[in-house]
PDB file of C-alpha atoms in Angstrom:
ATOM      1  CA  UNK A   1      -1.449  26.168 -72.734  1.00  0.00           C
ATOM      2  CA  UNK A   2      -1.750  23.006 -69.904  1.00  0.00           C
ATOM      3  CA  UNK A   3       0.088  24.082 -66.535  1.00  0.00           C
ATOM      4  CA  UNK A   4       2.038  20.907 -66.395  1.00  0.00           C
ATOM      5  CA  UNK A   5       3.212  22.739 -70.032  1.00  0.00           C
ATOM      6  CA  UNK A   6       4.305  25.467 -67.604  1.00  0.00           C
ATOM      7  CA  UNK A   7       5.817  23.704 -64.978  1.00  0.00           C
ATOM      8  CA  UNK A   8       8.492  22.614 -67.270  1.00  0.00           C
ATOM      9  CA  UNK A   9       9.511  25.586 -69.176  1.00  0.00           C
ATOM     10  CA  UNK A  10       9.177  28.553 -66.111  1.00  0.00           C
ATOM     11  CA  UNK A  11       9.970  25.905 -63.266  1.00  0.00           C
ATOM     12  CA  UNK A  12      13.288  26.318 -63.676  1.00  0.00           C
ATOM     13  CA  UNK A  13      13.638  29.292 -63.552  1.00  0.00           C
ATOM     14  CA  UNK A  14      12.103  29.530 -60.402  1.00  0.00           C
ATOM     15  CA  UNK A  15      13.321  27.251 -58.349  1.00  0.00           C
ATOM     16  CA  UNK A  16      16.960  29.648 -58.885  1.00  0.00           C
ATOM     17  CA  UNK A  17      15.381  32.795 -58.527  1.00  0.00           C
ATOM     18  CA  UNK A  18      14.208  31.587 -54.929  1.00  0.00           C
ATOM     19  CA  UNK A  19      15.691  33.940 -51.951  1.00  0.00           C
ATOM     20  CA  UNK A  20      13.250  32.560 -49.415  1.00  0.00           C
ATOM     21  CA  UNK A  21      12.922  28.889 -47.006  1.00  0.00           C
ATOM     22  CA  UNK A  22       9.227  28.388 -46.395  1.00  0.00           C
ATOM     23  CA  UNK A  23       5.470  29.804 -48.328  1.00  0.00           C
ATOM     24  CA  UNK A  24       3.039  29.272 -46.001  1.00  0.00           C
ATOM     25  CA  UNK A  25      -0.970  30.642 -47.095  1.00  0.00           C
ATOM     26  CA  UNK A  26      -2.204  31.590 -43.958  1.00  0.00           C
ATOM     27  CA  UNK A  27      -6.374  33.037 -44.548  1.00  0.00           C
ATOM     28  CA  UNK A  28      -8.501  30.880 -44.024  1.00  0.00           C
ATOM     29  CA  UNK A  29     -10.383  28.053 -45.236  1.00  0.00           C
ATOM     30  CA  UNK A  30     -12.908  28.639 -48.107  1.00  0.00           C
ATOM     31  CA  UNK A  31     -10.900  32.202 -48.625  1.00  0.00           C
ATOM     32  CA  UNK A  32      -9.404  30.138 -52.017  1.00  0.00           C
ATOM     33  CA  UNK A  33      -6.115  28.280 -50.211  1.00  0.00           C
ATOM     34  CA  UNK A  34      -6.611  25.497 -52.330  1.00  0.00           C
ATOM     35  CA  UNK A  35      -6.463  27.529 -55.762  1.00  0.00           C
ATOM     36  CA  UNK A  36      -3.653  29.621 -54.362  1.00  0.00           C
ATOM     37  CA  UNK A  37      -1.788  25.965 -53.913  1.00  0.00           C
ATOM     38  CA  UNK A  38      -2.699  24.939 -57.487  1.00  0.00           C
ATOM     39  CA  UNK A  39      -1.234  27.707 -57.924  1.00  0.00           C
ATOM     40  CA  UNK A  40       2.062  27.524 -56.478  1.00  0.00           C
ATOM     41  CA  UNK A  41       2.209  24.141 -57.425  1.00  0.00           C
ATOM     42  CA  UNK A  42       1.879  24.969 -61.805  1.00  0.00           C
ATOM     43  CA  UNK A  43       4.915  27.446 -60.686  1.00  0.00           C
ATOM     44  CA  UNK A  44       6.894  24.072 -59.319  1.00  0.00           C
ATOM     45  CA  UNK A  45       7.098  24.702 -56.190  1.00  0.00           C
ATOM     46  CA  UNK A  46       6.447  21.146 -54.356  1.00  0.00           C
ATOM     47  CA  UNK A  47       3.045  21.130 -52.172  1.00  0.00           C
ATOM     48  CA  UNK A  48       2.489  17.986 -48.971  1.00  0.00           C
ATOM     49  CA  UNK A  49       0.197  16.004 -49.726  1.00  0.00           C
ATOM     50  CA  UNK A  50      -2.974  18.322 -47.179  1.00  0.00           C
ATOM     51  CA  UNK A  51      -3.983  14.455 -46.295  1.00  0.00           C
ATOM     52  CA  UNK A  52      -0.881  13.303 -45.180  1.00  0.00           C
ATOM     53  CA  UNK A  53      -0.433  16.530 -43.598  1.00  0.00           C
ATOM     54  CA  UNK A  54      -3.246  16.815 -41.561  1.00  0.00           C
ATOM     55  CA  UNK A  55      -3.084  13.324 -40.333  1.00  0.00           C
ATOM     56  CA  UNK A  56       0.615  14.110 -39.472  1.00  0.00           C
ATOM     57  CA  UNK A  57       1.148  17.320 -37.816  1.00  0.00           C
ATOM     58  CA  UNK A  58      -2.753  19.660 -37.247  1.00  0.00           C
ATOM     59  CA  UNK A  59      -3.291  16.965 -33.984  1.00  0.00           C
ATOM     60  CA  UNK A  60      -0.009  16.813 -32.683  1.00  0.00           C
ATOM     61  CA  UNK A  61       0.285  20.648 -33.154  1.00  0.00           C
ATOM     62  CA  UNK A  62      -3.013  22.230 -31.262  1.00  0.00           C
ATOM     63  CA  UNK A  63      -0.811  19.659 -28.133  1.00  0.00           C
ATOM     64  CA  UNK A  64       2.060  21.780 -28.259  1.00  0.00           C
ATOM     65  CA  UNK A  65       4.006  19.251 -29.734  1.00  0.00           C
ATOM     66  CA  UNK A  66       5.958  20.990 -32.754  1.00  0.00           C
ATOM     67  CA  UNK A  67       8.332  18.239 -33.781  1.00  0.00           C
ATOM     68  CA  UNK A  68       6.550  16.945 -36.248  1.00  0.00           C
ATOM     69  CA  UNK A  69       5.912  20.004 -37.201  1.00  0.00           C
ATOM     70  CA  UNK A  70       9.119  21.085 -38.133  1.00  0.00           C
ATOM     71  CA  UNK A  71      10.486  17.497 -39.326  1.00  0.00           C
ATOM     72  CA  UNK A  72       7.277  17.240 -41.659  1.00  0.00           C
ATOM     73  CA  UNK A  73       7.489  21.071 -42.860  1.00  0.00           C
ATOM     74  CA  UNK A  74      11.060  20.547 -43.528  1.00  0.00           C
ATOM     75  CA  UNK A  75       9.785  18.680 -47.175  1.00  0.00           C
ATOM     76  CA  UNK A  76       8.087  20.501 -49.083  1.00  0.00           C
ATOM     77  CA  UNK A  77       8.012  24.552 -49.672  1.00  0.00           C
ATOM     78  CA  UNK A  78       4.424  25.561 -50.369  1.00  0.00           C
ATOM     79  CA  UNK A  79       1.734  25.075 -47.345  1.00  0.00           C
ATOM     80  CA  UNK A  80      -1.678  25.898 -46.919  1.00  0.00           C
ATOM     81  CA  UNK A  81      -4.684  24.637 -45.259  1.00  0.00           C
ATOM     82  CA  UNK A  82      -4.834  23.086 -41.446  1.00  0.00           C
ATOM     83  CA  UNK A  83      -2.993  23.576 -38.723  1.00  0.00           C
ATOM     84  CA  UNK A  84      -1.897  26.794 -40.290  1.00  0.00           C
ATOM     85  CA  UNK A  85      -5.393  28.231 -41.321  1.00  0.00           C
ATOM     86  CA  UNK A  86      -6.147  28.849 -38.178  1.00  0.00           C
ATOM     87  CA  UNK A  87      -5.129  30.528 -34.060  1.00  0.00           C
ATOM     88  CA  UNK A  88      -1.773  31.326 -34.130  1.00  0.00           C
ATOM     89  CA  UNK A  89       0.704  29.110 -35.977  1.00  0.00           C
ATOM     90  CA  UNK A  90       1.357  31.363 -38.236  1.00  0.00           C
ATOM     91  CA  UNK A  91       3.655  32.782 -35.479  1.00  0.00           C
ATOM     92  CA  UNK A  92       4.822  29.173 -34.688  1.00  0.00           C
ATOM     93  CA  UNK A  93       5.673  28.765 -38.628  1.00  0.00           C
ATOM     94  CA  UNK A  94       7.780  31.999 -38.599  1.00  0.00           C
ATOM     95  CA  UNK A  95       9.908  30.744 -35.734  1.00  0.00           C
ATOM     96  CA  UNK A  96      10.914  27.304 -36.883  1.00  0.00           C
ATOM     97  CA  UNK A  97      11.214  29.064 -40.456  1.00  0.00           C
ATOM     98  CA  UNK A  98      12.903  32.057 -40.143  1.00  0.00           C
ATOM     99  CA  UNK A  99      12.574  34.203 -43.659  1.00  0.00           C
ATOM    100  CA  UNK A 100       9.955  32.322 -45.393  1.00  0.00           C
ATOM    101  CA  UNK A 101       7.649  34.000 -47.050  1.00  0.00           C
ATOM    102  CA  UNK A 102       2.727  34.404 -45.378  1.00  0.00           C
ATOM    103  CA  UNK A 103       0.644  34.701 -48.044  1.00  0.00           C
ATOM    104  CA  UNK A 104      -3.362  36.155 -46.146  1.00  0.00           C
ATOM    105  CA  UNK A 105      -5.943  34.827 -48.655  1.00  0.00           C
ATOM    106  CA  UNK A 106      -9.013  37.207 -47.432  1.00  0.00           C
ATOM    107  CA  UNK A 107     -13.132  37.628 -49.150  1.00  0.00           C
ATOM    108  CA  UNK A 108     -15.711  39.153 -47.913  1.00  0.00           C
ATOM    109  CA  UNK A 109     -16.836  38.019 -43.912  1.00  0.00           C
ATOM    110  CA  UNK A 110     -20.416  37.001 -45.286  1.00  0.00           C
ATOM    111  CA  UNK A 111     -19.418  35.179 -48.376  1.00  0.00           C
ATOM    112  CA  UNK A 112     -16.894  33.352 -46.489  1.00  0.00           C
ATOM    113  CA  UNK A 113     -19.501  32.204 -43.398  1.00  0.00           C
ATOM    114  CA  UNK A 114     -21.547  31.608 -46.018  1.00  0.00           C
ATOM    115  CA  UNK A 115     -19.762  28.476 -48.078  1.00  0.00           C
ATOM    116  CA  UNK A 116     -18.341  27.374 -45.083  1.00  0.00           C
ATOM    117  CA  UNK A 117     -22.020  26.144 -44.270  1.00  0.00           C
ATOM    118  CA  UNK A 118     -22.186  25.153 -47.445  1.00  0.00           C
ATOM    119  CA  UNK A 119     -19.444  22.968 -47.446  1.00  0.00           C
ATOM    120  CA  UNK A 120     -19.688  21.189 -44.310  1.00  0.00           C
ATOM    121  CA  UNK A 121     -23.376  20.903 -45.214  1.00  0.00           C
ATOM    122  CA  UNK A 122     -22.169  18.708 -48.112  1.00  0.00           C
ATOM    123  CA  UNK A 123     -19.307  17.268 -46.067  1.00  0.00           C
ATOM    124  CA  UNK A 124     -21.034  15.609 -43.251  1.00  0.00           C
ATOM    125  CA  UNK A 125     -23.938  15.284 -44.488  1.00  0.00           C
ATOM    126  CA  UNK A 126     -26.570  17.217 -42.183  1.00  0.00           C
ATOM    127  CA  UNK A 127     -29.134  19.590 -43.711  1.00  0.00           C
ATOM    128  CA  UNK A 128     -30.333  21.815 -40.522  1.00  0.00           C
ATOM    129  CA  UNK A 129     -26.546  23.772 -39.198  1.00  0.00           C
ATOM    130  CA  UNK A 130     -28.496  25.580 -36.238  1.00  0.00           C
ATOM    131  CA  UNK A 131     -29.640  21.676 -34.518  1.00  0.00           C
ATOM    132  CA  UNK A 132     -25.956  20.775 -34.263  1.00  0.00           C
ATOM    133  CA  UNK A 133     -24.953  19.986 -30.408  1.00  0.00           C
ATOM    134  CA  UNK A 134     -21.484  18.822 -29.428  1.00  0.00           C
ATOM    135  CA  UNK A 135     -22.661  15.599 -29.478  1.00  0.00           C
ATOM    136  CA  UNK A 136     -23.003  15.817 -32.870  1.00  0.00           C
ATOM    137  CA  UNK A 137     -19.583  17.106 -33.430  1.00  0.00           C
ATOM    138  CA  UNK A 138     -17.822  14.240 -31.590  1.00  0.00           C
ATOM    139  CA  UNK A 139     -20.079  11.593 -33.449  1.00  0.00           C
ATOM    140  CA  UNK A 140     -19.966  13.027 -37.013  1.00  0.00           C
ATOM    141  CA  UNK A 141     -17.170  15.685 -37.901  1.00  0.00           C
ATOM    142  CA  UNK A 142     -13.827  12.381 -37.587  1.00  0.00           C
ATOM    143  CA  UNK A 143     -12.755  12.992 -41.124  1.00  0.00           C
ATOM    144  CA  UNK A 144      -9.460  12.241 -41.260  1.00  0.00           C
ATOM    145  CA  UNK A 145      -9.164  11.292 -36.591  1.00  0.00           C
ATOM    146  CA  UNK A 146     -11.287  11.198 -33.537  1.00  0.00           C
ATOM    147  CA  UNK A 147     -11.374  15.284 -32.641  1.00  0.00           C
ATOM    148  CA  UNK A 148     -11.553  16.536 -36.247  1.00  0.00           C
ATOM    149  CA  UNK A 149     -13.194  19.230 -36.676  1.00  0.00           C
ATOM    150  CA  UNK A 150     -13.914  19.680 -32.857  1.00  0.00           C
ATOM    151  CA  UNK A 151     -10.433  21.581 -32.009  1.00  0.00           C
ATOM    152  CA  UNK A 152     -10.924  23.415 -34.590  1.00  0.00           C
ATOM    153  CA  UNK A 153     -14.364  24.045 -33.976  1.00  0.00           C
ATOM    154  CA  UNK A 154     -14.208  25.212 -30.103  1.00  0.00           C
ATOM    155  CA  UNK A 155     -12.050  28.335 -31.805  1.00  0.00           C
ATOM    156  CA  UNK A 156     -15.693  30.179 -32.464  1.00  0.00           C
ATOM    157  CA  UNK A 157     -17.740  29.436 -29.700  1.00  0.00           C
ATOM    158  CA  UNK A 158     -14.773  30.251 -26.470  1.00  0.00           C
ATOM    159  CA  UNK A 159     -14.082  32.130 -23.718  1.00  0.00           C
ATOM    160  CA  UNK A 160     -11.961  32.885 -20.572  1.00  0.00           C
ATOM    161  CA  UNK A 161     -14.268  32.915 -17.354  1.00  0.00           C
ATOM    162  CA  UNK A 162     -12.482  33.380 -14.157  1.00  0.00           C
ATOM    163  CA  UNK A 163      -9.230  31.441 -15.864  1.00  0.00           C
ATOM    164  CA  UNK A 164     -11.004  28.904 -17.216  1.00  0.00           C
ATOM    165  CA  UNK A 165     -11.550  28.703 -21.005  1.00  0.00           C
ATOM    166  CA  UNK A 166     -15.447  27.841 -21.032  1.00  0.00           C
ATOM    167  CA  UNK A 167     -17.108  26.358 -24.541  1.00  0.00           C
ATOM    168  CA  UNK A 168     -20.719  27.557 -25.186  1.00  0.00           C
ATOM    169  CA  UNK A 169     -22.014  24.434 -28.387  1.00  0.00           C
ATOM    170  CA  UNK A 170     -25.020  26.631 -28.310  1.00  0.00           C
ATOM    171  CA  UNK A 171     -23.012  28.964 -30.647  1.00  0.00           C
ATOM    172  CA  UNK A 172     -22.448  26.686 -33.288  1.00  0.00           C
ATOM    173  CA  UNK A 173     -22.746  28.548 -37.122  1.00  0.00           C
ATOM    174  CA  UNK A 174     -23.226  32.013 -34.584  1.00  0.00           C
ATOM    175  CA  UNK A 175     -23.130  34.470 -38.038  1.00  0.00           C
ATOM    176  CA  UNK A 176     -22.052  37.405 -35.999  1.00  0.00           C
ATOM    177  CA  UNK A 177     -19.360  34.981 -33.609  1.00  0.00           C
ATOM    178  CA  UNK A 178     -17.542  33.297 -36.433  1.00  0.00           C
ATOM    179  CA  UNK A 179     -17.229  37.165 -38.807  1.00  0.00           C
ATOM    180  CA  UNK A 180     -16.244  38.768 -35.390  1.00  0.00           C
ATOM    181  CA  UNK A 181     -13.359  35.102 -35.020  1.00  0.00           C
ATOM    182  CA  UNK A 182     -12.398  35.533 -39.001  1.00  0.00           C
ATOM    183  CA  UNK A 183     -11.898  39.582 -38.163  1.00  0.00           C
ATOM    184  CA  UNK A 184     -10.100  39.765 -35.610  1.00  0.00           C
ATOM    185  CA  UNK A 185      -8.025  36.532 -36.985  1.00  0.00           C
ATOM    186  CA  UNK A 186      -7.211  38.509 -39.886  1.00  0.00           C
ATOM    187  CA  UNK A 187      -6.572  42.012 -38.076  1.00  0.00           C
ATOM    188  CA  UNK A 188      -3.884  40.309 -35.394  1.00  0.00           C
ATOM    189  CA  UNK A 189      -2.258  38.563 -38.943  1.00  0.00           C
ATOM    190  CA  UNK A 190      -1.651  42.525 -40.728  1.00  0.00           C
ATOM    191  CA  UNK A 191      -0.937  43.751 -37.374  1.00  0.00           C
ATOM    192  CA  UNK A 192       2.297  40.757 -36.361  1.00  0.00           C
ATOM    193  CA  UNK A 193       3.506  41.466 -39.789  1.00  0.00           C
ATOM    194  CA  UNK A 194       3.092  44.970 -39.700  1.00  0.00           C
ATOM    195  CA  UNK A 195       6.631  47.032 -41.707  1.00  0.00           C
ATOM    196  CA  UNK A 196       7.999  43.341 -42.961  1.00  0.00           C
ATOM    197  CA  UNK A 197       6.216  43.271 -46.894  1.00  0.00           C
ATOM    198  CA  UNK A 198       8.869  41.048 -48.334  1.00  0.00           C
ATOM    199  CA  UNK A 199       7.687  38.669 -45.315  1.00  0.00           C
ATOM    200  CA  UNK A 200       3.960  39.155 -46.320  1.00  0.00           C
ATOM    201  CA  UNK A 201       1.404  39.140 -49.079  1.00  0.00           C
ATOM    202  CA  UNK A 202      -2.282  39.722 -48.682  1.00  0.00           C
ATOM    203  CA  UNK A 203      -4.150  38.728 -51.789  1.00  0.00           C
ATOM    204  CA  UNK A 204      -7.983  38.735 -52.478  1.00  0.00           C
ATOM    205  CA  UNK A 205      -8.635  35.925 -55.414  1.00  0.00           C
ATOM    206  CA  UNK A 206     -11.952  38.022 -56.365  1.00  0.00           C
ATOM    207  CA  UNK A 207     -10.530  40.967 -56.418  1.00  0.00           C
ATOM    208  CA  UNK A 208      -6.699  39.858 -57.585  1.00  0.00           C
ATOM    209  CA  UNK A 209      -7.658  38.379 -60.759  1.00  0.00           C
ATOM    210  CA  UNK A 210      -4.081  36.890 -61.647  1.00  0.00           C
ATOM    211  CA  UNK A 211      -0.826  36.165 -60.021  1.00  0.00           C
ATOM    212  CA  UNK A 212       1.175  39.817 -60.851  1.00  0.00           C
ATOM    213  CA  UNK A 213       1.237  40.438 -56.619  1.00  0.00           C
ATOM    214  CA  UNK A 214       2.215  36.295 -56.243  1.00  0.00           C
ATOM    215  CA  UNK A 215       5.198  36.949 -58.843  1.00  0.00           C
ATOM    216  CA  UNK A 216       6.063  40.431 -57.451  1.00  0.00           C
ATOM    217  CA  UNK A 217       6.729  38.511 -53.932  1.00  0.00           C
ATOM    218  CA  UNK A 218       7.749  35.327 -54.336  1.00  0.00           C
ATOM    219  CA  UNK A 219      11.010  37.035 -57.169  1.00  0.00           C
ATOM    220  CA  UNK A 220       8.875  35.109 -60.092  1.00  0.00           C
ATOM    221  CA  UNK A 221       9.728  37.980 -63.161  1.00  0.00           C
ATOM    222  CA  UNK A 222       6.161  38.952 -63.747  1.00  0.00           C
ATOM    223  CA  UNK A 223       5.986  37.845 -67.214  1.00  0.00           C
ATOM    224  CA  UNK A 224       4.804  34.955 -65.859  1.00  0.00           C
ATOM    225  CA  UNK A 225       2.060  35.954 -64.346  1.00  0.00           C
ATOM    226  CA  UNK A 226      -1.079  34.368 -64.780  1.00  0.00           C
ATOM    227  CA  UNK A 227      -4.905  33.869 -64.411  1.00  0.00           C
ATOM    228  CA  UNK A 228      -6.095  32.400 -61.012  1.00  0.00           C
ATOM    229  CA  UNK A 229      -7.444  28.921 -61.304  1.00  0.00           C
ATOM    230  CA  UNK A 230     -10.895  28.733 -59.279  1.00  0.00           C
ATOM    231  CA  UNK A 231     -11.413  25.256 -57.927  1.00  0.00           C
ATOM    232  CA  UNK A 232     -12.835  23.817 -54.334  1.00  0.00           C
ATOM    233  CA  UNK A 233     -15.569  26.458 -54.933  1.00  0.00           C
ATOM    234  CA  UNK A 234     -19.128  25.708 -52.640  1.00  0.00           C
ATOM    235  CA  UNK A 235     -22.400  26.165 -54.511  1.00  0.00           C
TER     236      UNK A 235
END
């Protein structure tokens, strides 16, 4: 059945069964967040344009100004990718929007790392990531605004010494470092939502082939389950 036809048929039921505020997909980029967002759109939840979201709220959120985020999130039902896919911003969302749903998408850490590398090579037309330096990040990784990726990449290479944050750019695309950060963030999220099963769901789209668990989580009748679409694959 055509996705638009599915939406037309089930959206009224989905909306009438909605018993929560917002949906935040808080898994790291390249863990199936695009496919999950497409699925939620089929179910009739409103989603923002991703580019508009990142331009309007990401940079201000990183600076600690959460007013643009609050105003933007009030307009839609579901959110994924930056800024919600990094760091601790799931806590900000949980604080500002009580009674919301949070979905952590996971995948094998090595698969995630490899997919992220492939994506960056294609996105920024770079052949050898091992040779990337800080100045290259400043010059080449400004997709939507100046410093677009630098602020997020710093998360993987930072450490604290003498109460100061130090960035070691030699650790860019260091597999061990990136996977350590990925696993630690996921574990922190799981710990944060401990004993909140009504608010928190973990999905692995490689293992969870259909939307049954998602339907149960969002109070959608499971007769409306279907196989997850697989979008935005890196190859």
